[in-house]
Amino acid sequence: MKRIGVFTSGGDAPGMNAAIRAVVRAGIYYDKEIIGIYRGYEGMIEGDFVPMDVRSVSNILQRGGTILKSARSTEFKTPEGRAKAYEQLKKHNIDGLIGIGGDGSFTGMHHLYKEHGIPYVCLPGTIDNDIPGTDYTIGFDTATNTAVEAIDKIRDTALSHNRLFFIEVMGRDSGYIAINAGIAGGAVSVIIPEEQTSIDELVKKLNEGGKHNKSSSLVIVAEGGKSGSAMEIAQKVKEKSSYFDTKVTILGHLQRGGAPTYFDRVLASKMGVAAVESLDEGKTDVMIGIVNNKMVYNKFEEIMTQPKYVHKDDLRIAKILSI
Amino acid sequence: MKRIGVFTSGGDAPGMNAAIRAVVRAGIYYDKEIIGIYRGYEGMIEGDFVPMDVRSVSNILQRGGTILKSARSTEFKTPEGRAKAYEQLKKHNIDGLIGIGGDGSFTGMHHLYKEHGIPYVCLPGTIDNDIPGTDYTIGFDTATNTAVEAIDKIRDTALSHNRLFFIEVMGRDSGYIAINAGIAGGAVSVIIPEEQTSIDELVKKLNEGGKHNKSSSLVIVAEGGKSGSAMEIAQKVKEKSSYFDTKVTILGHLQRGGAPTYFDRVLASKMGVAAVESLDEGKTDVMIGIVNNKMVYNKFEEIMTQPKYVHKDDLRIAKILSI
Amino acid sequence: MKRIGVFTSGGDAPGMNAAIRAVVRAGIYYDKEIIGIYRGYEGMIEGDFVPMDVRSVSNILQRGGTILKSARSTEFKTPEGRAKAYEQLKKHNIDGLIGIGGDGSFTGMHHLYKEHGIPYVCLPGTIDNDIPGTDYTIGFDTATNTAVEAIDKIRDTALSHNRLFFIEVMGRDSGYIAINAGIAGGAVSVIIPEEQTSIDELVKKLNEGGKHNKSSSLVIVAEGGKSGSAMEIAQKVKEKSSYFDTKVTILGHLQRGGAPTYFDRVLASKMGVAAVESLDEGKTDVMIGIVNNKMVYNKFEEIMTQPKYVHKDDLRIAKILSI
Amino acid sequence: MKRIGVFTSGGDAPGMNAAIRAVVRAGIYYDKEIIGIYRGYEGMIEGDFVPMDVRSVSNILQRGGTILKSARSTEFKTPEGRAKAYEQLKKHNIDGLIGIGGDGSFTGMHHLYKEHGIPYVCLPGTIDNDIPGTDYTIGFDTATNTAVEAIDKIRDTALSHNRLFFIEVMGRDSGYIAINAGIAGGAVSVIIPEEQTSIDELVKKLNEGGKHNKSSSLVIVAEGGKSGSAMEIAQKVKEKSSYFDTKVTILGHLQRGGAPTYFDRVLASKMGVAAVESLDEGKTDVMIGIVNNKMVYNKFEEIMTQPKYVHKDDLRIAKILSI
């Protein structure tokens, strides 16, 4: 393998730049040419390619976002779109791909591989930590810290005013950010997509807190859960509870950005090196993961059928600590 | 003067604890007893008082919120409520008051003084910087930095996806946070309560940015302006603009909390010392302010009739820089 | 078991307060009385005890340091000192101990147990991550992030001036902080206690960087390694290298403090709950660890004889990325 | 005026990039060509110039350091060196200069102007705030906040161990960072270059703190003062005081870097615009300053003979608050 294309796809996540940097530097170390592909599958179809040297990734390790930019491509979801992308790759003599993104990105590369035989390795990059086959995705550690820092600030004002706050965090299909931010933020309750939450029980719990002289409370809500949005849950609680003052904050996109933590930088760096090495060794159609502190190589079919849920024990811990 | 009561009132602001600490320490320095009054006027009416020594304010300088807590009292707005509060102050031999809060707090103390003769000094504590008679209020510097840090994170993701973000910051009647966060955040446009913004002009400006190959844009919106909320403005722009991807983030209450900046701690510390000193010198019915780097003592009547607007020149600067 | 004593010992680490809070809250959940012991073994000998309820641990989850304070006790290292401590524990009807600290703390509890039979569980709390039997110690994640944030700031000035910086991080016998901060900080070289570093090779590497047009470089040095301090290494390099401008920064104690990361808070919370549960189930003479994402209970004899080294593969990654 | 050169010189400071960006954008607004000069006077002599457009300053507003890099040039201190620099400027048709830096930078431009008549405006960029003619220099606000954040972390560990810390901050000839960080950090004493500090009085004060049951203390020391370094003062105190545990931390170069605060970004932005406007209006041989919230234009001779000292009243406040 001589020329490897690298790209980011789907929602951006802190640490993607560290992964790009590691791919480029490991590429140079192993004597490969690395070609950056802009704007994910969209740029792949359009041939928006640029050769990457050491200078091109200098001083990006600590930056949020992705210098290769990301986009969602509907065209690539069609065989025709993928054929166009393949033509571009062939034209530029790219004989392997490293993609950083979520399950959509993985699925795209899998189809490209099945249809056109281009080898690839996928790195899990998404703040939600909702990809099976890895204990951690690139970006999750940073996003959870960002959420917790915001929660710390909101706690200051909640305590000063004896208020009940509902704080909505990201994680459309996955409660990882919510449960970890909830334990770390001292939440009285955490509402995650994996579980149905009873408003009556929540109200009961909040009232008990009031009895224990608890003067303020935080409830963490993962966006998009079946129990409703933070706004909806707050409304229902308000109607049933005696709390005099209820507020809602939706953390939103600020959870996506910011300088990555050491953990995300190191994770992304290791995965980037492993991607170049494993692709060069002939591995393909896999997503790299870290499981029990070891790099693993997950076959597409093996993991994309599995669901990934938050650890049951984390829910238990959250419950014990929120007495 | 022997016994001085200190309290916080209205919305909490970072630096209030630094001000409380300064009042207590300056009190001890000048041989006064300092009595903490919990939950603003509500606690004053209920006699929720506690003597404060050095230990009671140890390790609070760097904390957001207010250890004396804050609340809004409707009862204190009536002469009867104020009479009750006065009885409590008399019963506890409190012969002077230092209140930290916004214009509502100032007005409350003014009425109490007019009706019952109890001397007071007010400190301007609010993140909005909307109080006349001072260049800066306690909390504004921290809140603006918090907003800017959030904007920096959102910029990461905006740049990665070529998105247009509308970011709503606090400042119901005042564009101070918005204009400063806008200049510091590199916003293409800042929408403040003091001005009517034309959606057509905004769209024109955004389209021009697109022509300059500007791949993403941030618009900062102060909450509660007559031009509408961030959500409403985003909706209108979406209908008229060619941008393919528009997002809204409402920063909300996280702007209230967090460790105060050095500026807010120093401002609060100086004002706290000045409050004890000026009350002891016989000043009353005044709000302390900092104007051109000097402490000033504003009479209630003099400033509460003035409006306070963002500097015209700041709007000009924002415009020049957002080409 | 009815009354459990909890204390912190050795150097403080971010997350110790989260562990104390978890012990107290889990204690209440499981109907135990929790007694706080101030200043580690010193306070144990002096009987400096205080009962802890929910209020006593409110709003401490996010704070660095330890509210129970820590101290090093020489007296406790003698059988006489431990006998005194035991008398105090007996007098206060404490029938179990949870200690949070490093290997010195573990050793102390082990001797107390062997001599007086008082059951205990130890939690690994130290920023250095130098305790065998656990993948992570409480405080390591935060300290490494603190180091990386400082390195990011220093990189700004290094880049602006084309300077070579030697940055000394904590980790007297262990290179964990150094190697992780080095990878995350984009260091050209990492010098750890586990390895002898050749100054000639380092100089060669730095000169190569110069050839690649690399305009500035960071070298991370763990304190107390056999290769010398950052100051000494910088001096030697200066004598041999052509770099025109060399600076040294010793990060020092700021790495100990600060609000813990979500990871340290969650780790400390889980370990605190596990400590109460395992002590109640009859476990004793163990240190709790987290290995491959699972709680483990390490017998004193099993782990205290093992060394703990940084992962060989991390050194390899650091080398590949620093081309 | 058609072509304006912009450069940074001396020690870098956070906000320099915001100033460069403002110069470039205001330049475009007013229809000027802006030429970036790399590495200060060194690059000016070598003709290391590059035209700057909007793209060249995109996404730099929030970055520490200076994208134009800085260097100290001994050659420029000679008339011959300045003649060479002038030749380069003439060759590239540069008919005005905007320099961002400290008093050395200002002096350099002044000589160039006197000898070769090239108009210039200087912006005060240095973290030390030691330049007369302005209330604030670009970078001071950020550096002081960085120092205070580090002090907050050190306080955590100081409190946990009842320790006395000596913390050395930057400010070789000026106590601005020290006095402000001292008030904001709750220091028991602040040692600045402007004043001789008596070790005996310091020890007395520290012992009094011990009597008040104060369990830990921070002393802030400005580097390079006549009272000695933090290390030297700590040593002297140790010999005379009863404190059992004394530590020293030298914050060093991390105070130079990091994302600028909103204040520094806004200050730099306004000054950058004012520089372009005033140069275009015919002003020259001046340094822009902000005094009492207004832009002022200081003639070289007027300010370079003045000393700049910390406010006496700040010392008084620090003393009252450190009881």
PDB file of N, CA, C and O in Angstrom, chain A residues 25 29 55 59 61-62 135 140-141 145 148 152 155 159 184 186 213 261-262 265 270 277 292-293 314 316 321 323, chain C residues 25 29 55 59 61-62 135 140-141 145 148 152 155 159 184 186 213 261-262 265 269-270 277 292-293 314 316 321 323:
ATOM      1  N   ARG A  25       1.366  11.357  10.433  1.00  0.00           N
ATOM      2  CA  ARG A  25       2.710  11.138  10.959  1.00  0.00           C
ATOM      3  C   ARG A  25       3.098   9.657  10.890  1.00  0.00           C
ATOM      4  O   ARG A  25       4.238   9.323  10.552  1.00  0.00           O
ATOM      5  N   TYR A  29       6.121   7.929   8.831  1.00  0.00           N
ATOM      6  CA  TYR A  29       7.007   6.973   9.518  1.00  0.00           C
ATOM      7  C   TYR A  29       7.111   5.667   8.739  1.00  0.00           C
ATOM      8  O   TYR A  29       8.182   5.077   8.618  1.00  0.00           O
ATOM      9  N   ARG A  55       3.870  19.456   7.968  1.00  0.00           N
ATOM     10  CA  ARG A  55       3.422  20.835   8.203  1.00  0.00           C
ATOM     11  C   ARG A  55       1.901  20.959   8.204  1.00  0.00           C
ATOM     12  O   ARG A  55       1.337  21.768   8.932  1.00  0.00           O
ATOM     13  N   ASN A  59       0.411  21.798  14.833  1.00  0.00           N
ATOM     14  CA  ASN A  59      -0.389  22.634  15.733  1.00  0.00           C
ATOM     15  C   ASN A  59      -1.900  22.391  15.616  1.00  0.00           C
ATOM     16  O   ASN A  59      -2.707  23.289  15.833  1.00  0.00           O
ATOM     17  N   LEU A  61      -3.194  19.273  16.993  1.00  0.00           N
ATOM     18  CA  LEU A  61      -3.449  18.236  18.002  1.00  0.00           C
ATOM     19  C   LEU A  61      -4.460  18.693  19.042  1.00  0.00           C
ATOM     20  O   LEU A  61      -5.294  17.914  19.510  1.00  0.00           O
ATOM     21  N   GLN A  62      -4.386  19.965  19.408  1.00  0.00           N
ATOM     22  CA  GLN A  62      -5.199  20.467  20.519  1.00  0.00           C
ATOM     23  C   GLN A  62      -6.484  21.134  20.055  1.00  0.00           C
ATOM     24  O   GLN A  62      -7.214  21.688  20.871  1.00  0.00           O
ATOM     25  N   ASP A 135     -14.784   0.427  23.895  1.00  0.00           N
ATOM     26  CA  ASP A 135     -15.216   0.990  25.179  1.00  0.00           C
ATOM     27  C   ASP A 135     -15.418   2.499  25.069  1.00  0.00           C
ATOM     28  O   ASP A 135     -16.300   3.051  25.713  1.00  0.00           O
ATOM     29  N   PHE A 140     -15.801  11.365  23.143  1.00  0.00           N
ATOM     30  CA  PHE A 140     -16.716  11.160  24.261  1.00  0.00           C
ATOM     31  C   PHE A 140     -16.166  11.756  25.556  1.00  0.00           C
ATOM     32  O   PHE A 140     -16.882  12.428  26.306  1.00  0.00           O
ATOM     33  N   ASP A 141     -14.903  11.528  25.827  1.00  0.00           N
ATOM     34  CA  ASP A 141     -14.306  12.014  27.075  1.00  0.00           C
ATOM     35  C   ASP A 141     -14.381  13.542  27.156  1.00  0.00           C
ATOM     36  O   ASP A 141     -14.771  14.109  28.173  1.00  0.00           O
ATOM     37  N   ASN A 145     -16.719  15.901  29.714  1.00  0.00           N
ATOM     38  CA  ASN A 145     -16.125  16.940  30.554  1.00  0.00           C
ATOM     39  C   ASN A 145     -16.725  18.308  30.280  1.00  0.00           C
ATOM     40  O   ASN A 145     -16.951  19.092  31.208  1.00  0.00           O
ATOM     41  N   VAL A 148     -19.974  18.395  32.009  1.00  0.00           N
ATOM     42  CA  VAL A 148     -19.824  18.480  33.469  1.00  0.00           C
ATOM     43  C   VAL A 148     -19.389  19.882  33.891  1.00  0.00           C
ATOM     44  O   VAL A 148     -19.852  20.414  34.904  1.00  0.00           O
ATOM     45  N   ASP A 152     -21.431  22.198  36.400  1.00  0.00           N
ATOM     46  CA  ASP A 152     -20.837  22.848  37.585  1.00  0.00           C
ATOM     47  C   ASP A 152     -21.238  24.319  37.669  1.00  0.00           C
ATOM     48  O   ASP A 152     -21.506  24.845  38.750  1.00  0.00           O
ATOM     49  N   ARG A 155     -24.856  24.540  38.625  1.00  0.00           N
ATOM     50  CA  ARG A 155     -25.058  24.220  40.044  1.00  0.00           C
ATOM     51  C   ARG A 155     -24.870  25.452  40.925  1.00  0.00           C
ATOM     52  O   ARG A 155     -25.595  25.647  41.891  1.00  0.00           O
ATOM     53  N   LEU A 159     -27.866  26.429  43.368  1.00  0.00           N
ATOM     54  CA  LEU A 159     -27.700  26.485  44.827  1.00  0.00           C
ATOM     55  C   LEU A 159     -28.041  27.865  45.373  1.00  0.00           C
ATOM     56  O   LEU A 159     -28.570  27.986  46.478  1.00  0.00           O
ATOM     57  N   ALA A 184     -21.105  12.436  37.715  1.00  0.00           N
ATOM     58  CA  ALA A 184     -20.047  13.430  37.964  1.00  0.00           C
ATOM     59  C   ALA A 184     -20.613  14.786  38.381  1.00  0.00           C
ATOM     60  O   ALA A 184     -19.930  15.567  39.025  1.00  0.00           O
ATOM     61  N   GLY A 186     -23.453  15.131  40.160  1.00  0.00           N
ATOM     62  CA  GLY A 186     -24.249  15.027  41.377  1.00  0.00           C
ATOM     63  C   GLY A 186     -25.739  15.184  41.132  1.00  0.00           C
ATOM     64  O   GLY A 186     -26.462  15.740  41.952  1.00  0.00           O
ATOM     65  N   ASN A 213     -34.074  18.541  53.154  1.00  0.00           N
ATOM     66  CA  ASN A 213     -33.534  19.887  53.232  1.00  0.00           C
ATOM     67  C   ASN A 213     -32.622  20.192  52.043  1.00  0.00           C
ATOM     68  O   ASN A 213     -31.763  21.052  52.115  1.00  0.00           O
ATOM     69  N   THR A 261      -9.516  16.512  25.460  1.00  0.00           N
ATOM     70  CA  THR A 261      -8.804  16.111  26.677  1.00  0.00           C
ATOM     71  C   THR A 261      -7.591  15.272  26.312  1.00  0.00           C
ATOM     72  O   THR A 261      -7.474  14.769  25.201  1.00  0.00           O
ATOM     73  N   TYR A 262      -6.700  15.071  27.282  1.00  0.00           N
ATOM     74  CA  TYR A 262      -5.555  14.195  27.057  1.00  0.00           C
ATOM     75  C   TYR A 262      -6.040  12.817  26.605  1.00  0.00           C
ATOM     76  O   TYR A 262      -5.446  12.197  25.719  1.00  0.00           O
ATOM     77  N   ARG A 265      -7.029  12.749  22.990  1.00  0.00           N
ATOM     78  CA  ARG A 265      -5.856  12.930  22.124  1.00  0.00           C
ATOM     79  C   ARG A 265      -5.024  11.644  22.066  1.00  0.00           C
ATOM     80  O   ARG A 265      -4.540  11.262  21.003  1.00  0.00           O
ATOM     81  N   LYS A 270      -3.323   6.854  19.249  1.00  0.00           N
ATOM     82  CA  LYS A 270      -3.071   5.416  19.162  1.00  0.00           C
ATOM     83  C   LYS A 270      -3.868   4.784  18.040  1.00  0.00           C
ATOM     84  O   LYS A 270      -3.380   3.921  17.302  1.00  0.00           O
ATOM     85  N   GLU A 277      -0.960   1.083  10.496  1.00  0.00           N
ATOM     86  CA  GLU A 277      -0.268  -0.199  10.641  1.00  0.00           C
ATOM     87  C   GLU A 277      -1.147  -1.368  10.193  1.00  0.00           C
ATOM     88  O   GLU A 277      -0.690  -2.275   9.488  1.00  0.00           O
ATOM     89  N   ASN A 292     -11.002  -3.099  26.933  1.00  0.00           N
ATOM     90  CA  ASN A 292     -10.132  -3.478  28.052  1.00  0.00           C
ATOM     91  C   ASN A 292      -8.679  -3.075  27.807  1.00  0.00           C
ATOM     92  O   ASN A 292      -7.754  -3.860  27.983  1.00  0.00           O
ATOM     93  N   ASN A 293      -8.525  -1.844  27.363  1.00  0.00           N
ATOM     94  CA  ASN A 293      -7.201  -1.245  27.156  1.00  0.00           C
ATOM     95  C   ASN A 293      -6.393  -1.850  26.011  1.00  0.00           C
ATOM     96  O   ASN A 293      -5.196  -1.609  25.907  1.00  0.00           O
ATOM     97  N   ASP A 314     -23.781   1.303  36.209  1.00  0.00           N
ATOM     98  CA  ASP A 314     -23.696   2.759  36.326  1.00  0.00           C
ATOM     99  C   ASP A 314     -25.032   3.347  36.783  1.00  0.00           C
ATOM    100  O   ASP A 314     -25.068   4.320  37.539  1.00  0.00           O
ATOM    101  N   ARG A 316     -27.137   1.817  38.679  1.00  0.00           N
ATOM    102  CA  ARG A 316     -27.224   1.465  40.096  1.00  0.00           C
ATOM    103  C   ARG A 316     -26.429   2.464  40.953  1.00  0.00           C
ATOM    104  O   ARG A 316     -26.918   2.966  41.973  1.00  0.00           O
ATOM    105  N   LEU A 321     -26.068   7.052  44.801  1.00  0.00           N
ATOM    106  CA  LEU A 321     -25.456   8.340  45.139  1.00  0.00           C
ATOM    107  C   LEU A 321     -26.448   9.497  45.170  1.00  0.00           C
ATOM    108  O   LEU A 321     -26.131  10.577  45.658  1.00  0.00           O
ATOM    109  N   ILE A 323     -29.309   9.588  46.706  1.00  0.00           N
ATOM    110  CA  ILE A 323     -30.250   9.534  47.843  1.00  0.00           C
ATOM    111  C   ILE A 323     -30.515  10.946  48.337  1.00  0.00           C
ATOM    112  O   ILE A 323     -29.689  11.802  48.346  1.00  0.00           O
TER     113      ILE A 323
ATOM    114  N   ARG C  25     -22.480   8.873  51.252  1.00  0.00           N
ATOM    115  CA  ARG C  25     -23.816   8.640  50.705  1.00  0.00           C
ATOM    116  C   ARG C  25     -24.143   7.145  50.638  1.00  0.00           C
ATOM    117  O   ARG C  25     -25.272   6.728  50.929  1.00  0.00           O
ATOM    118  N   TYR C  29     -27.071   5.096  52.526  1.00  0.00           N
ATOM    119  CA  TYR C  29     -27.908   4.175  51.746  1.00  0.00           C
ATOM    120  C   TYR C  29     -27.954   2.793  52.403  1.00  0.00           C
ATOM    121  O   TYR C  29     -28.992   2.147  52.458  1.00  0.00           O
ATOM    122  N   ARG C  55     -25.366  16.586  54.456  1.00  0.00           N
ATOM    123  CA  ARG C  55     -24.992  17.993  54.353  1.00  0.00           C
ATOM    124  C   ARG C  55     -23.476  18.186  54.363  1.00  0.00           C
ATOM    125  O   ARG C  55     -22.953  19.085  53.718  1.00  0.00           O
ATOM    126  N   ASN C  59     -22.055  19.732  47.825  1.00  0.00           N
ATOM    127  CA  ASN C  59     -21.293  20.687  47.010  1.00  0.00           C
ATOM    128  C   ASN C  59     -19.762  20.494  47.095  1.00  0.00           C
ATOM    129  O   ASN C  59     -19.010  21.451  46.984  1.00  0.00           O
ATOM    130  N   LEU C  61     -18.338  17.567  45.445  1.00  0.00           N
ATOM    131  CA  LEU C  61     -18.028  16.646  44.338  1.00  0.00           C
ATOM    132  C   LEU C  61     -17.033  17.249  43.352  1.00  0.00           C
ATOM    133  O   LEU C  61     -16.158  16.562  42.813  1.00  0.00           O
ATOM    134  N   GLN C  62     -17.169  18.551  43.101  1.00  0.00           N
ATOM    135  CA  GLN C  62     -16.386  19.197  42.049  1.00  0.00           C
ATOM    136  C   GLN C  62     -15.130  19.878  42.575  1.00  0.00           C
ATOM    137  O   GLN C  62     -14.426  20.536  41.816  1.00  0.00           O
ATOM    138  N   ASP C 135      -5.861   0.004  36.875  1.00  0.00           N
ATOM    139  CA  ASP C 135      -5.466   0.714  35.651  1.00  0.00           C
ATOM    140  C   ASP C 135      -5.326   2.211  35.908  1.00  0.00           C
ATOM    141  O   ASP C 135      -4.475   2.874  35.322  1.00  0.00           O
ATOM    142  N   PHE C 140      -5.369  10.880  38.613  1.00  0.00           N
ATOM    143  CA  PHE C 140      -4.442  10.836  37.483  1.00  0.00           C
ATOM    144  C   PHE C 140      -5.020  11.524  36.243  1.00  0.00           C
ATOM    145  O   PHE C 140      -4.330  12.290  35.557  1.00  0.00           O
ATOM    146  N   ASP C 141      -6.275  11.247  35.950  1.00  0.00           N
ATOM    147  CA  ASP C 141      -6.895  11.826  34.753  1.00  0.00           C
ATOM    148  C   ASP C 141      -6.889  13.355  34.832  1.00  0.00           C
ATOM    149  O   ASP C 141      -6.526  14.036  33.873  1.00  0.00           O
ATOM    150  N   ASN C 145      -4.666  16.049  32.504  1.00  0.00           N
ATOM    151  CA  ASN C 145      -5.311  17.123  31.755  1.00  0.00           C
ATOM    152  C   ASN C 145      -4.768  18.492  32.156  1.00  0.00           C
ATOM    153  O   ASN C 145      -4.588  19.363  31.304  1.00  0.00           O
ATOM    154  N   VAL C 148      -1.530  18.901  30.432  1.00  0.00           N
ATOM    155  CA  VAL C 148      -1.701  19.115  28.995  1.00  0.00           C
ATOM    156  C   VAL C 148      -2.205  20.529  28.700  1.00  0.00           C
ATOM    157  O   VAL C 148      -1.769  21.169  27.736  1.00  0.00           O
ATOM    158  N   ASP C 152      -0.285  23.157  26.409  1.00  0.00           N
ATOM    159  CA  ASP C 152      -0.908  23.884  25.296  1.00  0.00           C
ATOM    160  C   ASP C 152      -0.565  25.370  25.354  1.00  0.00           C
ATOM    161  O   ASP C 152      -0.320  26.001  24.322  1.00  0.00           O
ATOM    162  N   ARG C 155       3.026  25.858  24.424  1.00  0.00           N
ATOM    163  CA  ARG C 155       3.234  25.686  22.989  1.00  0.00           C
ATOM    164  C   ARG C 155       2.984  26.977  22.222  1.00  0.00           C
ATOM    165  O   ARG C 155       3.700  27.298  21.271  1.00  0.00           O
ATOM    166  N   LEU C 159       5.933  28.305  19.885  1.00  0.00           N
ATOM    167  CA  LEU C 159       5.752  28.499  18.442  1.00  0.00           C
ATOM    168  C   LEU C 159       6.038  29.932  18.019  1.00  0.00           C
ATOM    169  O   LEU C 159       6.571  30.172  16.937  1.00  0.00           O
ATOM    170  N   ALA C 184      -0.158  13.561  24.222  1.00  0.00           N
ATOM    171  CA  ALA C 184      -1.249  14.530  24.055  1.00  0.00           C
ATOM    172  C   ALA C 184      -0.743  15.937  23.776  1.00  0.00           C
ATOM    173  O   ALA C 184      -1.470  16.750  23.204  1.00  0.00           O
ATOM    174  N   GLY C 186       2.049  16.581  22.024  1.00  0.00           N
ATOM    175  CA  GLY C 186       2.847  16.632  20.806  1.00  0.00           C
ATOM    176  C   GLY C 186       4.326  16.831  21.081  1.00  0.00           C
ATOM    177  O   GLY C 186       5.027  17.499  20.314  1.00  0.00           O
ATOM    178  N   ASN C 213      12.416  21.612   9.420  1.00  0.00           N
ATOM    179  CA  ASN C 213      11.810  22.935   9.468  1.00  0.00           C
ATOM    180  C   ASN C 213      10.892  23.101  10.660  1.00  0.00           C
ATOM    181  O   ASN C 213      10.015  23.948  10.676  1.00  0.00           O
ATOM    182  N   THR C 261     -11.885  15.927  36.772  1.00  0.00           N
ATOM    183  CA  THR C 261     -12.586  15.609  35.529  1.00  0.00           C
ATOM    184  C   THR C 261     -13.755  14.672  35.813  1.00  0.00           C
ATOM    185  O   THR C 261     -13.842  14.075  36.885  1.00  0.00           O
ATOM    186  N   TYR C 262     -14.628  14.525  34.821  1.00  0.00           N
ATOM    187  CA  TYR C 262     -15.741  13.582  34.977  1.00  0.00           C
ATOM    188  C   TYR C 262     -15.186  12.196  35.288  1.00  0.00           C
ATOM    189  O   TYR C 262     -15.746  11.464  36.112  1.00  0.00           O
ATOM    190  N   ARG C 265     -14.192  11.845  38.873  1.00  0.00           N
ATOM    191  CA  ARG C 265     -15.368  11.883  39.750  1.00  0.00           C
ATOM    192  C   ARG C 265     -16.132  10.562  39.697  1.00  0.00           C
ATOM    193  O   ARG C 265     -16.590  10.051  40.723  1.00  0.00           O
ATOM    194  N   SER C 269     -16.407   7.914  42.629  1.00  0.00           N
ATOM    195  CA  SER C 269     -17.756   7.612  43.101  1.00  0.00           C
ATOM    196  C   SER C 269     -18.004   6.108  43.138  1.00  0.00           C
ATOM    197  O   SER C 269     -18.526   5.565  44.118  1.00  0.00           O
ATOM    198  N   LYS C 270     -17.610   5.441  42.068  1.00  0.00           N
ATOM    199  CA  LYS C 270     -17.804   3.987  42.014  1.00  0.00           C
ATOM    200  C   LYS C 270     -16.970   3.288  43.083  1.00  0.00           C
ATOM    201  O   LYS C 270     -17.419   2.347  43.728  1.00  0.00           O
ATOM    202  N   GLU C 277     -19.682  -1.227  50.225  1.00  0.00           N
ATOM    203  CA  GLU C 277     -20.316  -2.526  49.979  1.00  0.00           C
ATOM    204  C   GLU C 277     -19.377  -3.691  50.311  1.00  0.00           C
ATOM    205  O   GLU C 277     -19.791  -4.678  50.916  1.00  0.00           O
ATOM    206  N   ASN C 292      -9.473  -3.366  33.510  1.00  0.00           N
ATOM    207  CA  ASN C 292     -10.326  -3.690  32.359  1.00  0.00           C
ATOM    208  C   ASN C 292     -11.793  -3.376  32.637  1.00  0.00           C
ATOM    209  O   ASN C 292     -12.677  -4.207  32.398  1.00  0.00           O
ATOM    210  N   ASN C 293     -12.003  -2.192  33.185  1.00  0.00           N
ATOM    211  CA  ASN C 293     -13.354  -1.687  33.445  1.00  0.00           C
ATOM    212  C   ASN C 293     -14.125  -2.434  34.516  1.00  0.00           C
ATOM    213  O   ASN C 293     -15.330  -2.250  34.647  1.00  0.00           O
ATOM    214  N   ASP C 314       3.046   2.471  24.700  1.00  0.00           N
ATOM    215  CA  ASP C 314       2.893   3.928  24.729  1.00  0.00           C
ATOM    216  C   ASP C 314       4.197   4.612  24.324  1.00  0.00           C
ATOM    217  O   ASP C 314       4.187   5.644  23.655  1.00  0.00           O
ATOM    218  N   ARG C 316       6.393   3.367  22.289  1.00  0.00           N
ATOM    219  CA  ARG C 316       6.480   3.159  20.854  1.00  0.00           C
ATOM    220  C   ARG C 316       5.631   4.191  20.099  1.00  0.00           C
ATOM    221  O   ARG C 316       6.088   4.814  19.126  1.00  0.00           O
ATOM    222  N   LEU C 321       5.037   9.090  16.678  1.00  0.00           N
ATOM    223  CA  LEU C 321       4.368  10.381  16.457  1.00  0.00           C
ATOM    224  C   LEU C 321       5.302  11.576  16.540  1.00  0.00           C
ATOM    225  O   LEU C 321       4.942  12.675  16.136  1.00  0.00           O
ATOM    226  N   ILE C 323       8.131  11.953  15.020  1.00  0.00           N
ATOM    227  CA  ILE C 323       9.053  12.043  13.874  1.00  0.00           C
ATOM    228  C   ILE C 323       9.246  13.510  13.497  1.00  0.00           C
ATOM    229  O   ILE C 323       8.347  14.307  13.577  1.00  0.00           O
TER     230      ILE C 323
END
